[in-house]
């Protein structure tokens, strides 16, 4: 099967379950690799530089923007930037693998515009904003302030589901992973 430098874009509000679904998918479908983004946010407990993200200071992030190192970047939350490094895409394609992106909805729309038919964009939708808040609280990674910022942004992001190729509702996790796997395999088997 020829992957032809394909990319799969996952976008959704924070807490929808993107990382969880991607984690399962990477175990099930071969030759796919996660694009490690850069961010100016602080690492969470258990996160490692160069595994979940490249963690940069705000100044380092802005220097890399000025150097033209990003394909896209967004200040997702006030004062906190996230971006896709050109070098990640090169690194993954060089190995003949398909790139998996986990990005916010605006980043997802930019990447789809850039990669066109080589890209499949998947919107992961939570059953409701209330459930999203519950999941973010249970994840235990947010302060009351950052949780509030994420929920506020989610209300805007949820309006962008129709700008993606497909939407998967993540209510039952197992069903959402099965559905995502089918959609991804159909895309990869298409020439
Ligand atoms: P994202 O990457 O979109 O921010 P995560 O994958 O971190 O979201 O998921 C947010 C939280 O919700 C995690 O604690 C995860 O274990 C949990 N979660 C994911 N999918 C489901 C689901 N279908 N039902 C209940 N909890 C879920
Ligand atoms: P978190 O802080 O929960 O890891 O990520 C917050 C949000 O930033 C999520 O919606 C995540 O998908 C998004 N994000 C992560 N990396 C990138 C990136 O490279 N570009 C963009 N635009 N968003 C990103």
CSV table of C-alpha atoms and ligand atoms in Angstrom, one decimal:
chain,number,residue,atom,x,y,z
A,1,UNK,CA,0.0,0.0,0.0
A,2,UNK,CA,1.4,3.4,-1.0
A,3,UNK,CA,0.8,6.1,1.6
A,4,UNK,CA,1.8,8.9,-0.7
A,5,UNK,CA,2.7,11.3,2.0
A,6,UNK,CA,-0.7,11.3,3.6
A,7,UNK,CA,-1.7,13.1,6.8
A,8,UNK,CA,-4.6,12.5,9.2
A,9,UNK,CA,-5.8,15.5,11.2
A,10,UNK,CA,-7.6,15.1,14.5
A,11,UNK,CA,-9.1,18.3,15.9
A,12,UNK,CA,-11.6,18.9,18.6
A,13,UNK,CA,-12.0,21.0,21.8
A,14,UNK,CA,-9.7,20.0,24.6
A,15,UNK,CA,-11.1,17.1,26.6
A,16,UNK,CA,-13.1,15.5,23.7
A,17,UNK,CA,-10.8,12.4,23.7
A,18,UNK,CA,-8.5,13.1,20.8
A,19,UNK,CA,-5.3,11.9,22.5
A,20,UNK,CA,-7.1,8.8,23.8
A,21,UNK,CA,-8.5,7.8,20.4
A,22,UNK,CA,-5.1,8.5,18.7
A,23,UNK,CA,-3.4,6.3,21.3
A,24,UNK,CA,-5.6,3.4,20.5
A,25,UNK,CA,-5.4,4.0,16.7
A,26,UNK,CA,-1.6,4.0,16.7
A,27,UNK,CA,-1.7,0.5,18.3
A,28,UNK,CA,-4.1,-0.8,15.7
A,29,UNK,CA,-3.1,0.7,12.4
A,30,UNK,CA,0.6,0.3,11.3
A,31,UNK,CA,2.9,2.9,9.7
A,32,UNK,CA,1.3,5.9,11.3
A,33,UNK,CA,3.2,8.3,13.5
A,34,UNK,CA,2.3,11.2,15.8
A,35,UNK,CA,3.5,14.6,14.9
A,36,UNK,CA,5.0,16.1,18.0
A,37,UNK,CA,3.9,19.7,18.3
A,38,UNK,CA,5.7,22.5,20.0
A,39,UNK,CA,4.0,24.4,22.8
A,40,UNK,CA,4.7,27.2,25.2
A,41,UNK,CA,2.6,25.6,28.0
A,42,UNK,CA,4.3,23.9,30.9
A,43,UNK,CA,4.5,20.1,30.9
A,44,UNK,CA,1.9,18.2,32.9
A,45,UNK,CA,2.9,15.5,35.3
A,46,UNK,CA,4.1,12.5,33.3
A,47,UNK,CA,4.7,14.4,30.1
A,48,UNK,CA,8.1,14.3,28.5
A,49,UNK,CA,9.9,16.8,26.3
A,50,UNK,CA,10.1,15.3,22.8
A,51,UNK,CA,7.3,12.7,23.4
A,52,UNK,CA,4.0,14.6,24.0
A,53,UNK,CA,5.4,18.0,22.9
A,54,UNK,CA,8.5,20.0,22.4
A,55,UNK,CA,8.1,22.3,25.4
A,56,UNK,CA,9.5,25.8,24.6
A,57,UNK,CA,9.5,29.0,26.5
A,58,UNK,CA,7.3,31.8,25.1
A,59,UNK,CA,10.4,33.5,23.7
A,60,UNK,CA,11.8,30.3,22.1
A,61,UNK,CA,8.4,29.7,20.6
A,62,UNK,CA,8.3,33.2,19.0
A,63,UNK,CA,11.9,32.8,17.8
A,64,UNK,CA,10.9,29.6,15.9
A,65,UNK,CA,7.9,31.4,14.5
A,66,UNK,CA,10.2,34.1,13.2
A,67,UNK,CA,12.6,31.5,11.8
A,68,UNK,CA,9.7,30.1,9.7
A,69,UNK,CA,9.9,26.7,11.5
A,70,UNK,CA,6.1,26.1,11.7
A,71,UNK,CA,3.6,25.0,9.1
A,72,UNK,CA,0.9,26.5,11.3
A,73,UNK,CA,0.7,27.8,14.8
A,74,UNK,CA,-2.1,29.2,17.0
A,75,UNK,CA,-2.4,31.0,20.3
A,76,UNK,CA,-5.0,28.5,21.5
A,77,UNK,CA,-5.4,30.0,24.9
A,78,UNK,CA,-4.3,33.5,25.9
A,79,UNK,CA,-0.5,33.5,26.3
A,80,UNK,CA,-0.2,29.8,25.3
A,81,UNK,CA,0.9,28.9,21.7
A,82,UNK,CA,0.9,25.5,19.9
A,83,UNK,CA,2.4,24.8,16.5
A,84,UNK,CA,3.2,22.1,14.0
A,85,UNK,CA,6.9,22.0,13.0
A,86,UNK,CA,7.8,21.5,9.4
A,87,UNK,CA,10.6,19.2,10.6
A,88,UNK,CA,8.1,16.8,12.1
A,89,UNK,CA,6.4,16.2,8.8
A,90,UNK,CA,9.7,15.6,7.0
A,91,UNK,CA,10.9,13.3,9.7
A,92,UNK,CA,7.7,11.1,9.5
A,93,UNK,CA,7.3,11.1,5.7
A,94,UNK,CA,11.0,10.2,5.3
A,95,UNK,CA,10.2,6.9,7.1
A,96,UNK,CA,7.3,6.3,4.8
A,97,UNK,CA,4.8,6.8,7.6
A,98,UNK,CA,1.4,8.6,7.7
A,99,UNK,CA,1.4,11.8,9.8
A,100,UNK,CA,-1.1,12.0,12.7
A,101,UNK,CA,-1.9,15.6,13.9
A,102,UNK,CA,-3.6,16.4,17.2
A,103,UNK,CA,-4.4,20.1,16.8
A,104,UNK,CA,-7.1,22.7,17.7
A,105,UNK,CA,-9.9,23.3,15.2
A,106,UNK,CA,-8.3,26.4,13.6
A,107,UNK,CA,-5.0,24.5,13.1
A,108,UNK,CA,-6.9,21.6,11.7
A,109,UNK,CA,-8.6,23.8,9.1
A,110,UNK,CA,-5.2,25.3,8.1
A,111,UNK,CA,-3.6,21.9,7.7
A,112,UNK,CA,-6.5,20.6,5.6
A,113,UNK,CA,-6.2,23.6,3.3
A,114,UNK,CA,-2.4,23.1,3.0
A,115,UNK,CA,-2.5,19.3,2.4
A,116,UNK,CA,-5.8,19.1,0.4
A,117,UNK,CA,-6.6,15.6,-0.9
A,118,UNK,CA,-3.6,14.1,0.9
A,119,UNK,CA,-5.3,15.0,4.2
A,120,UNK,CA,-8.3,13.5,6.1
A,121,UNK,CA,-9.6,15.8,8.8
A,122,UNK,CA,-11.6,14.2,11.6
A,123,UNK,CA,-13.5,16.2,14.2
A,124,UNK,CA,-13.9,14.4,17.5
A,125,UNK,CA,-17.1,15.6,19.1
A,126,UNK,CA,-18.0,15.2,22.7
A,127,UNK,CA,-21.6,14.2,23.5
A,128,UNK,CA,-22.2,17.6,25.2
A,129,UNK,CA,-20.3,20.6,26.8
A,130,UNK,CA,-21.4,19.3,30.2
A,131,UNK,CA,-19.7,15.9,29.5
A,132,UNK,CA,-16.6,17.7,28.2
A,133,UNK,CA,-16.3,19.6,31.5
A,134,UNK,CA,-16.8,16.4,33.4
A,135,UNK,CA,-14.0,14.7,31.4
A,136,UNK,CA,-11.6,17.6,31.9
A,137,UNK,CA,-12.3,17.6,35.6
A,138,UNK,CA,-11.8,13.8,35.9
A,139,UNK,CA,-8.5,14.1,33.9
A,140,UNK,CA,-7.2,16.2,36.8
A,141,UNK,CA,-4.8,18.3,34.7
A,142,UNK,CA,-6.5,21.7,34.9
A,143,UNK,CA,-6.7,24.5,37.4
A,144,UNK,CA,-10.2,26.1,37.8
A,145,UNK,CA,-8.9,28.9,35.6
A,146,UNK,CA,-7.5,26.8,32.8
A,147,UNK,CA,-10.6,24.6,32.8
A,148,UNK,CA,-12.8,27.7,32.4
A,149,UNK,CA,-10.6,28.9,29.5
A,150,UNK,CA,-10.9,25.5,27.8
A,151,UNK,CA,-14.7,25.3,28.2
A,152,UNK,CA,-15.1,28.8,26.9
A,153,UNK,CA,-13.1,28.0,23.8
A,154,UNK,CA,-14.9,24.7,23.3
A,155,UNK,CA,-18.2,26.6,22.8
A,156,UNK,CA,-16.6,28.3,19.8
A,157,UNK,CA,-14.7,25.2,18.5
A,158,UNK,CA,-17.9,23.1,18.5
A,159,UNK,CA,-19.3,25.3,15.7
A,160,UNK,CA,-16.5,24.2,13.4
A,161,UNK,CA,-17.4,20.5,13.1
A,162,UNK,CA,-18.9,20.9,9.6
A,163,UNK,CA,-15.5,22.3,8.4
A,164,UNK,CA,-14.0,18.8,8.7
A,165,UNK,CA,-14.2,15.8,6.4
A,166,UNK,CA,-15.9,13.6,9.0
A,167,UNK,CA,-17.2,13.9,12.6
A,168,UNK,CA,-16.9,11.1,15.1
A,169,UNK,CA,-19.0,11.4,18.3
A,170,UNK,CA,-17.0,10.2,21.2
A,171,UNK,CA,-19.7,9.0,23.5
A,172,UNK,CA,-18.8,5.3,23.9
A,173,UNK,CA,-15.0,5.2,23.5
A,174,UNK,CA,-14.8,1.7,22.0
A,175,UNK,CA,-17.3,2.6,19.3
A,176,UNK,CA,-15.5,5.8,18.6
A,177,UNK,CA,-12.2,4.1,18.2
A,178,UNK,CA,-13.8,1.4,15.9
A,179,UNK,CA,-15.5,4.0,13.8
A,180,UNK,CA,-12.2,6.1,13.5
A,181,UNK,CA,-10.2,3.0,12.5
A,182,UNK,CA,-12.7,2.2,9.7
A,183,UNK,CA,-12.6,5.8,8.4
A,184,UNK,CA,-8.8,5.9,8.5
A,185,UNK,CA,-8.4,2.6,6.7
A,186,UNK,CA,-10.9,3.7,4.0
A,187,UNK,CA,-8.9,6.8,3.5
A,188,UNK,CA,-5.5,5.1,3.4
A,189,UNK,CA,-6.7,2.4,1.0
A,190,UNK,CA,-7.9,5.1,-1.4
A,191,UNK,CA,-5.4,6.1,-4.0
B,1,LIG,P1,-8.1,15.6,24.4
B,1,LIG,O1,-6.9,14.9,23.9
B,1,LIG,O2,-9.1,15.8,23.3
B,1,LIG,O3,-7.9,16.8,25.2
B,1,LIG,P2,-8.2,13.2,26.2
B,1,LIG,O4,-8.0,12.1,25.3
B,1,LIG,O5,-7.1,13.7,27.1
B,1,LIG,O6,-8.8,14.5,25.4
B,1,LIG,O7,-9.5,12.8,27.0
B,1,LIG,C1,-10.0,13.7,28.1
B,1,LIG,C2,-10.4,12.8,29.3
B,1,LIG,O8,-11.6,12.1,28.9
B,1,LIG,C3,-9.3,11.7,29.6
B,1,LIG,O9,-9.3,11.6,31.0
B,1,LIG,C4,-9.9,10.5,29.0
B,1,LIG,O10,-9.5,9.3,29.6
B,1,LIG,C5,-11.4,10.7,29.0
B,1,LIG,N1,-12.2,10.0,27.9
B,1,LIG,C6,-11.9,10.0,26.6
B,1,LIG,N2,-12.9,9.4,25.9
B,1,LIG,C7,-13.9,9.1,26.8
B,1,LIG,C8,-15.2,8.5,26.7
B,1,LIG,N3,-15.7,8.1,25.6
B,1,LIG,N4,-15.9,8.4,27.8
B,1,LIG,C9,-15.4,8.9,29.0
B,1,LIG,N5,-14.2,9.4,29.2
B,1,LIG,C10,-13.4,9.6,28.1
B,2,LIG,P1,-3.3,20.5,25.5
B,2,LIG,O1,-2.8,21.7,26.3
B,2,LIG,O2,-4.6,19.9,26.1
B,2,LIG,O3,-2.3,19.5,25.2
B,2,LIG,O4,-3.8,21.0,24.0
B,2,LIG,C1,-4.6,22.1,23.9
B,2,LIG,C2,-5.1,22.2,22.5
B,2,LIG,O5,-4.0,22.6,21.7
B,2,LIG,C3,-5.7,20.9,22.0
B,2,LIG,O6,-6.9,21.3,21.2
B,2,LIG,C4,-4.6,20.5,21.0
B,2,LIG,O7,-5.2,19.7,20.0
B,2,LIG,C5,-4.1,21.8,20.5
B,2,LIG,N1,-2.8,21.6,19.8
B,2,LIG,C6,-1.8,20.8,20.2
B,2,LIG,N2,-0.8,20.9,19.3
B,2,LIG,C7,-1.1,21.8,18.4
B,2,LIG,C8,-0.5,22.4,17.2
B,2,LIG,O8,0.6,22.0,16.8
B,2,LIG,N3,-1.2,23.3,16.5
B,2,LIG,C9,-2.5,23.7,16.9
B,2,LIG,N4,-3.1,24.6,16.1
B,2,LIG,N5,-3.1,23.2,18.0
B,2,LIG,C10,-2.4,22.3,18.7
